[in-house]
mmCIF file of C-alpha atoms in Angstrom:
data_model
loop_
_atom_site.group_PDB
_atom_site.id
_atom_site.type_symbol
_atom_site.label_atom_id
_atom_site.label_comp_id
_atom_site.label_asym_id
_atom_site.label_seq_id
_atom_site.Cartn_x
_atom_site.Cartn_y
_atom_site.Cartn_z
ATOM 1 C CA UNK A 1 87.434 115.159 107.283
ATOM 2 C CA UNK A 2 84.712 117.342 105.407
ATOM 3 C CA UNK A 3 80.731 117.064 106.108
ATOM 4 C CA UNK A 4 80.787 115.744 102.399
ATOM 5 C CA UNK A 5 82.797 112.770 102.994
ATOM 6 C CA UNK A 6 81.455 112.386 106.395
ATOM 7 C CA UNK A 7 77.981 111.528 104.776
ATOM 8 C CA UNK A 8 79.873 109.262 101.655
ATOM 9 C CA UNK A 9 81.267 107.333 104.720
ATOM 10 C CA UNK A 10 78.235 106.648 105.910
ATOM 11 C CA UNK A 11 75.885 106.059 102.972
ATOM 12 C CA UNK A 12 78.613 104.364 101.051
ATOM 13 C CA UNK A 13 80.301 101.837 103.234
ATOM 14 C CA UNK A 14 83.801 100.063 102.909
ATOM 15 C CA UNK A 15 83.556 97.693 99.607
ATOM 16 C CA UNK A 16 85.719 95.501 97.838
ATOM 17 C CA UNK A 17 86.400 98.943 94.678
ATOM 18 C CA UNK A 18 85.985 95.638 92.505
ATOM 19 C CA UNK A 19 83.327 93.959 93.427
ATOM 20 C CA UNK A 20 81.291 95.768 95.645
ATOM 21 C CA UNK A 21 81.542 93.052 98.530
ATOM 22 C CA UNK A 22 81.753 94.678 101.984
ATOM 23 C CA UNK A 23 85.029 94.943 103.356
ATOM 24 C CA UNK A 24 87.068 96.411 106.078
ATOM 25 C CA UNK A 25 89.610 98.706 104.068
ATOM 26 C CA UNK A 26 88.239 98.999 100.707
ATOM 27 C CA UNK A 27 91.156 97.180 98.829
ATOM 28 C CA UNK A 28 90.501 94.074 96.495
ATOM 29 C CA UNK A 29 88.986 90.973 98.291
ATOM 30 C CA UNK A 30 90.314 87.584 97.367
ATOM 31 C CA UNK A 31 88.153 86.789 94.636
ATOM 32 C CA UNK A 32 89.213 90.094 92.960
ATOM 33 C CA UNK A 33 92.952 90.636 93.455
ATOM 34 C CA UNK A 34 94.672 88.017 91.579
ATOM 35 C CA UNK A 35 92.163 88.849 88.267
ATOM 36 C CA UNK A 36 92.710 92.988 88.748
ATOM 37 C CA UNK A 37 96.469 91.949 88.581
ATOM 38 C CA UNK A 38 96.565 90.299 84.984
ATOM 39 C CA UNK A 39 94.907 93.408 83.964
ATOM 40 C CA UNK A 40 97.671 95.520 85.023
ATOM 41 C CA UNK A 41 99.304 97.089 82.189
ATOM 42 C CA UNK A 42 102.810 95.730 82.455
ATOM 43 C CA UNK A 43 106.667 95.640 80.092
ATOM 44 C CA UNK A 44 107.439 97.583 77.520
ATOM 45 C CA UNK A 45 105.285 100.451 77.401
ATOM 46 C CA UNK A 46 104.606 103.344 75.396
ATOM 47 C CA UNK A 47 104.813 106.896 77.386
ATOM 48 C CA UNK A 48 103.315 108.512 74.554
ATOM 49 C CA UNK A 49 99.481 106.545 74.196
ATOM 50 C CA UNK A 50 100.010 104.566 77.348
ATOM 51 C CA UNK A 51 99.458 101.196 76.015
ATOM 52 C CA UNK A 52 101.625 98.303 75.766
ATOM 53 C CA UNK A 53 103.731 98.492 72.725
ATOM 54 C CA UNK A 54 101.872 95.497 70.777
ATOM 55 C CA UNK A 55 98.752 97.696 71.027
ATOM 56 C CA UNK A 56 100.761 100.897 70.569
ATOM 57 C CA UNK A 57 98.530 103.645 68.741
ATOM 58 C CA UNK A 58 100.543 106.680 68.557
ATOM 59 C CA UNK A 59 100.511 106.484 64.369
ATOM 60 C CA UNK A 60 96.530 106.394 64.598
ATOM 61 C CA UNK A 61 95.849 109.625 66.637
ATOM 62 C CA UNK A 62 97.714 112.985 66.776
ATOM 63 C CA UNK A 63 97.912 113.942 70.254
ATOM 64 C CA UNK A 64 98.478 117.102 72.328
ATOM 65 C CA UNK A 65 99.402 115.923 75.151
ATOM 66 C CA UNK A 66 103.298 114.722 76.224
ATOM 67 C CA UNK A 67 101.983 111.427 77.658
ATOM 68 C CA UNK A 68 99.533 109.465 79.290
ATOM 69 C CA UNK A 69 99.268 106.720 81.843
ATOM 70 C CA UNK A 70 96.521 104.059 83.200
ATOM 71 C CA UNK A 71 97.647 101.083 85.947
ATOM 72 C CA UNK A 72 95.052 98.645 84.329
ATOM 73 C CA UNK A 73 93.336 97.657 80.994
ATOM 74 C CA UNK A 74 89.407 98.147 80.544
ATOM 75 C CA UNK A 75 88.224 95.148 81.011
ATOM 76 C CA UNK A 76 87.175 92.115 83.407
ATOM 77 C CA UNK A 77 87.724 92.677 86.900
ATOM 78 C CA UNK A 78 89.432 96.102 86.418
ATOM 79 C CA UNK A 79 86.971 97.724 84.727
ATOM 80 C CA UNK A 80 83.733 96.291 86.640
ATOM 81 C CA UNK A 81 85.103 98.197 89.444
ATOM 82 C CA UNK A 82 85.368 101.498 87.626
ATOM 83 C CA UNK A 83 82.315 101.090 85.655
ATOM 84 C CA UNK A 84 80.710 100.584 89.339
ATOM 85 C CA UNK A 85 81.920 104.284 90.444
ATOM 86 C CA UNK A 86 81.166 105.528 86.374
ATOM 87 C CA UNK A 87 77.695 104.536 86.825
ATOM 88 C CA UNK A 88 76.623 102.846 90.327
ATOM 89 C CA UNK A 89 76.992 104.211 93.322
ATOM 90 C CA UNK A 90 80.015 103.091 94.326
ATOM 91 C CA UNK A 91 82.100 106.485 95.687
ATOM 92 C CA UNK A 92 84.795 103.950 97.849
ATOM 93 C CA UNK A 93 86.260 102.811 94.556
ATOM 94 C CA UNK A 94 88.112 106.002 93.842
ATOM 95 C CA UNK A 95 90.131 105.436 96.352
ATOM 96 C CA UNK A 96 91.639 102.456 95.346
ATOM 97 C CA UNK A 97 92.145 103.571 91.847
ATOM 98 C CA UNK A 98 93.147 107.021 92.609
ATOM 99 C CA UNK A 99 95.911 105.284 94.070
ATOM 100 C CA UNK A 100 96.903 103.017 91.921
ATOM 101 C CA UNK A 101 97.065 105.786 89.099
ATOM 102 C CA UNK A 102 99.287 108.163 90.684
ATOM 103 C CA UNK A 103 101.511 105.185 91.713
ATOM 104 C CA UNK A 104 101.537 104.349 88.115
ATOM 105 C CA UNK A 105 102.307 108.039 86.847
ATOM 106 C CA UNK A 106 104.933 108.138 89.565
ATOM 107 C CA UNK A 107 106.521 104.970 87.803
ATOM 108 C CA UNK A 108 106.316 105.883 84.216
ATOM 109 C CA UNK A 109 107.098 109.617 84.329
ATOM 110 C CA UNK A 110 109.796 109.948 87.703
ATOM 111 C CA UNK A 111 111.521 112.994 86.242
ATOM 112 C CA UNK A 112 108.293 115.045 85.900
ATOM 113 C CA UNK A 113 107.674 117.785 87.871
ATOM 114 C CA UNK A 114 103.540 118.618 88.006
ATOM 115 C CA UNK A 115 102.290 121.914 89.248
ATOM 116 C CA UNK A 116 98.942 121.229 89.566
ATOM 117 C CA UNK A 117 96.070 118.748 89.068
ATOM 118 C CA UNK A 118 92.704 119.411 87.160
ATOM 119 C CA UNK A 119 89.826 116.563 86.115
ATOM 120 C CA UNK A 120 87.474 116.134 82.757
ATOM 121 C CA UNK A 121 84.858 118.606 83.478
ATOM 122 C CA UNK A 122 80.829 117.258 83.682
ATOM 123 C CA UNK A 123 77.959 119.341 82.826
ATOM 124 C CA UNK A 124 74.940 119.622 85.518
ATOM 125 C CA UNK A 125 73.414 117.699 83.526
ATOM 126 C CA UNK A 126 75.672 114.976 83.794
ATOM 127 C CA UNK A 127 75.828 115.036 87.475
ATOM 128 C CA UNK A 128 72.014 115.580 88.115
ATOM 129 C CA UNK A 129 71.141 111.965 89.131
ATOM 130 C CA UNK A 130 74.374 111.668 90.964
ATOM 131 C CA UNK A 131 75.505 112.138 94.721
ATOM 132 C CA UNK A 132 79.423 112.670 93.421
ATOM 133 C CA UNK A 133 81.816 113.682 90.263
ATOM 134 C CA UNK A 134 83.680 110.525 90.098
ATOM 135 C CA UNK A 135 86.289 111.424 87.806
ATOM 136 C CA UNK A 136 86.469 114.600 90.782
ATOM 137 C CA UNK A 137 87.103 111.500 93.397
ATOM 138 C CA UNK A 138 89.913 109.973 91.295
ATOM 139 C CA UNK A 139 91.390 113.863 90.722
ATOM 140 C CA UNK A 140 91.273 114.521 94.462
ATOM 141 C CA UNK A 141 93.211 111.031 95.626
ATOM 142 C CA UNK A 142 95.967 111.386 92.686
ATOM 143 C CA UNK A 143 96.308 114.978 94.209
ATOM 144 C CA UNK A 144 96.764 113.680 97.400
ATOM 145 C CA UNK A 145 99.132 111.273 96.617
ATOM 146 C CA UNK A 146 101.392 112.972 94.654
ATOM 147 C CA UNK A 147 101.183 116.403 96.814
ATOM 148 C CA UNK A 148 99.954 118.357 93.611
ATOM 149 C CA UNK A 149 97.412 120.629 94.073
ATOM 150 C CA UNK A 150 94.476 120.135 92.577
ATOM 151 C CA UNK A 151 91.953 122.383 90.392
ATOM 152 C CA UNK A 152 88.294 121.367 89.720
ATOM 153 C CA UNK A 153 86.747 123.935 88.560
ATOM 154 C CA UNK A 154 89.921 125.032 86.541
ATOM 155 C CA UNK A 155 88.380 123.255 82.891
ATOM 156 C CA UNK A 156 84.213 123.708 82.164
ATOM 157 C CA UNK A 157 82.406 122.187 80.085
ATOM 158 C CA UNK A 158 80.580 124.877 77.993
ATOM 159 C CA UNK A 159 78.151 122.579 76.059
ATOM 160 C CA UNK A 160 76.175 118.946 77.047
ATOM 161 C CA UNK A 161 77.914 116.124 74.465
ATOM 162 C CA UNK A 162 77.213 112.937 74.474
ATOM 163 C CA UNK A 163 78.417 110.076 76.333
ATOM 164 C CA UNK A 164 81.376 108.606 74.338
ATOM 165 C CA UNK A 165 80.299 105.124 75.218
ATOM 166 C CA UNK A 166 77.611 105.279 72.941
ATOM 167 C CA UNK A 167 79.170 106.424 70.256
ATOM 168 C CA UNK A 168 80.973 105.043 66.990
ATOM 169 C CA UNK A 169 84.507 105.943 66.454
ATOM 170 C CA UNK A 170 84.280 108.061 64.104
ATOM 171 C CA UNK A 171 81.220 110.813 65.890
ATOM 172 C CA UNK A 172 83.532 110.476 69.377
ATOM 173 C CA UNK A 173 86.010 113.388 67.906
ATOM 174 C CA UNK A 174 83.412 115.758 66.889
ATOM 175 C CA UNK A 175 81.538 114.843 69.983
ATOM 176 C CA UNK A 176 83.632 116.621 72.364
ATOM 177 C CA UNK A 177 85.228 119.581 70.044
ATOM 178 C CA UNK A 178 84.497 122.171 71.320
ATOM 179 C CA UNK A 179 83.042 121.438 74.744
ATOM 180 C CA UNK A 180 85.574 122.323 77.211
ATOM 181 C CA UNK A 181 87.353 125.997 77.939
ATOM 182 C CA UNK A 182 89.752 126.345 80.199
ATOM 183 C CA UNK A 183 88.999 129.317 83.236
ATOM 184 C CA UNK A 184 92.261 130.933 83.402
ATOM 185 C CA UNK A 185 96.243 131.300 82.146
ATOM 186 C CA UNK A 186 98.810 128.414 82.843
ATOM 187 C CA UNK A 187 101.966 129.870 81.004
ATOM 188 C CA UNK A 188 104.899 127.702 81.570
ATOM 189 C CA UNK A 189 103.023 125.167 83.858
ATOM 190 C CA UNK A 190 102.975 121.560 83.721
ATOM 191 C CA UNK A 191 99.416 119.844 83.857
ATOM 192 C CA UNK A 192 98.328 116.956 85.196
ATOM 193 C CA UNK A 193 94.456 115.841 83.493
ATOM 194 C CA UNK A 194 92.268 112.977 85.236
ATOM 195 C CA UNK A 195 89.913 110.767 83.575
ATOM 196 C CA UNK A 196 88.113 107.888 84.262
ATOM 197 C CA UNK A 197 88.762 105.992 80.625
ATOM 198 C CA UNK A 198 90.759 106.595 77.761
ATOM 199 C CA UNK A 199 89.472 105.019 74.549
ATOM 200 C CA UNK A 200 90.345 107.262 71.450
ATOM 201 C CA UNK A 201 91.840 109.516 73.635
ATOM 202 C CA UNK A 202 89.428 112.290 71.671
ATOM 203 C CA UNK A 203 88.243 113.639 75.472
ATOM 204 C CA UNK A 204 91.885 114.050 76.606
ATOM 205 C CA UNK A 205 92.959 115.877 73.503
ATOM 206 C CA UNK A 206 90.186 118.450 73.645
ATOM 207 C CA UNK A 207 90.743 119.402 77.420
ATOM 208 C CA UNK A 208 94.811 119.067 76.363
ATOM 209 C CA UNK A 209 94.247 121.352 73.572
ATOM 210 C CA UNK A 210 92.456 123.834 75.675
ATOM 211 C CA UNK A 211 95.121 123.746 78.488
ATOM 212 C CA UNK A 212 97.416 124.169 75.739
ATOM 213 C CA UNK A 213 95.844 126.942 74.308
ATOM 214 C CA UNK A 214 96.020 128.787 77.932
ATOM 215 C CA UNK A 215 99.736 128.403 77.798
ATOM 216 C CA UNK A 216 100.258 125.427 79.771
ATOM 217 C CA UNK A 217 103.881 124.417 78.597
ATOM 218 C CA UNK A 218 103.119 120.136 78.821
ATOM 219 C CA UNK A 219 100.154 118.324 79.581
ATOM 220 C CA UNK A 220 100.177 115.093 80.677
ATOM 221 C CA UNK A 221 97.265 112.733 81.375
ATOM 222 C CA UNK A 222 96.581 110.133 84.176
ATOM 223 C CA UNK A 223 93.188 107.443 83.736
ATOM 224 C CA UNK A 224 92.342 104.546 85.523
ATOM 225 C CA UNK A 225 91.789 102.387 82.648
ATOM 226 C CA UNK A 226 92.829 102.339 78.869
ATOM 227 C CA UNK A 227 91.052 100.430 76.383
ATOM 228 C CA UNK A 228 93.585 98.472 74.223
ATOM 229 C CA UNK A 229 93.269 97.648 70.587
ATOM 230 C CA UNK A 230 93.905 94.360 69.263
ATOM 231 C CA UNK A 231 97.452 93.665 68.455
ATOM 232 C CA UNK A 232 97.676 92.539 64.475
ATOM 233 C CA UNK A 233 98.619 89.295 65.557
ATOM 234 C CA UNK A 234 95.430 88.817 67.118
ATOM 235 C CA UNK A 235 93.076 90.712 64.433
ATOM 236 C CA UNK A 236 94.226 88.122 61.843
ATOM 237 C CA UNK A 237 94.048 85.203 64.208
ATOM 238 C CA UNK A 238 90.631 86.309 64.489
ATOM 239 C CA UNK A 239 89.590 86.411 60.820
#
């Protein structure tokens, strides 16, 4: 075990990744695990924007990448636990989600082959008033899992952008374009790209697109939550 995780051990004890409660092997509690479940994102699915196929997207967005995946919808119990490792410090959550996305990628791509693992970059900036690179955590226990290597420094960001939470729908594309560069050539190789979120996809597509441009033959991307858009059905029973 490195010095690094040795102190996260320490200063960051064994929680519930959902709740924060203390626990002995950081894995839902009780209260959490039946709720994290109904967000898992379950039957027919689309490989291509990674939601169910009621909230399917693909005509919306033109995207760069050969497919994504998530294991749970943002929302409710699911996402309080990744927006406590997003913006808490709550390190021991990673690993519960790290493994539940590569079990998820395993399951909805079996017949591809990755050759290596890289994460959505974050400026100095970004990480100044933090002890860790979350979406870093989630990179490094997908890698694990699936026996990919993994490169974090292999994708910079080369300008600060704003956080795409804040943001409108329409400012979150021109946002990030731009913003990343990729360090060195991938010809022929498959990628594997971790984030935390996907929303419009927009951050995805711009680190895609830069992979893409460095000759990597398919990238596909792993999150740990996707945030799904109402189904017609329910927009107009909503009116």
């Amino acid at each position: 075990m490195k010095l690094l995780d040795i102190i996260l051990d320490f200063i960051f004890p064994s929680r519930c990744p959902c709740c924060g409660e203390l626990n002995e092997r950081c894995i839902p509690c009780e209260a959490c695990v039946e709720n994290i479940e109904e967000q898992r994102i379950i039957g027919k699915i689309c490989k291509y924007c990674g939601n169910e196929k009621q909230y399917c997207e693909c005509k919306k967005y033109h995207y760069l990448f050969s497919g994504v995946a998530a294991p749970f919808y943002n929302r409710d119990t699911a996402q309080n636990g990744v927006y406590m490792l997003k913006f808490s410090n709550a390190p021991y959550a990673a690993e519960y989600y790290g493994v539940q996305m590569a079990e998820c990628f395993r399951e909805r791509f079996p017949n591809v082959t990755v050759d290596l693992v890289c994460t959505v970059p974050s400026t100095k900036r970004d990480l100044r008033h933090k002890p860790y690179d979350k979406v870093y955590l989630l990179g490094k226990t997908c890698a694990k899992e699936l026996e990919v290597p993994l490169n974090k420094n292999l994708i910079r960001k080369v300008r600060q952008t704003e956080g795409q939470h804040d943001l409108s729908h329409n400012r979150r594309q021109q946002n990030v374009k731009g913003a990343f560069k990729v360090k060195k050539r991938l010809d022929g190789k498959t990628v594997l790209l971790i984030d935390d979120i996907k929303t419009t996809g927009y951050t995805l597509n711009e680190c895609a697109k830069q992979l893409r441009m460095a000759g990597a033959e398919k990238v596909y991307c792993l999150t740990a939550l996707i945030t799904p858009k109402r189904s017609c059905k329910e927009k107009e029973t909503n009116v």
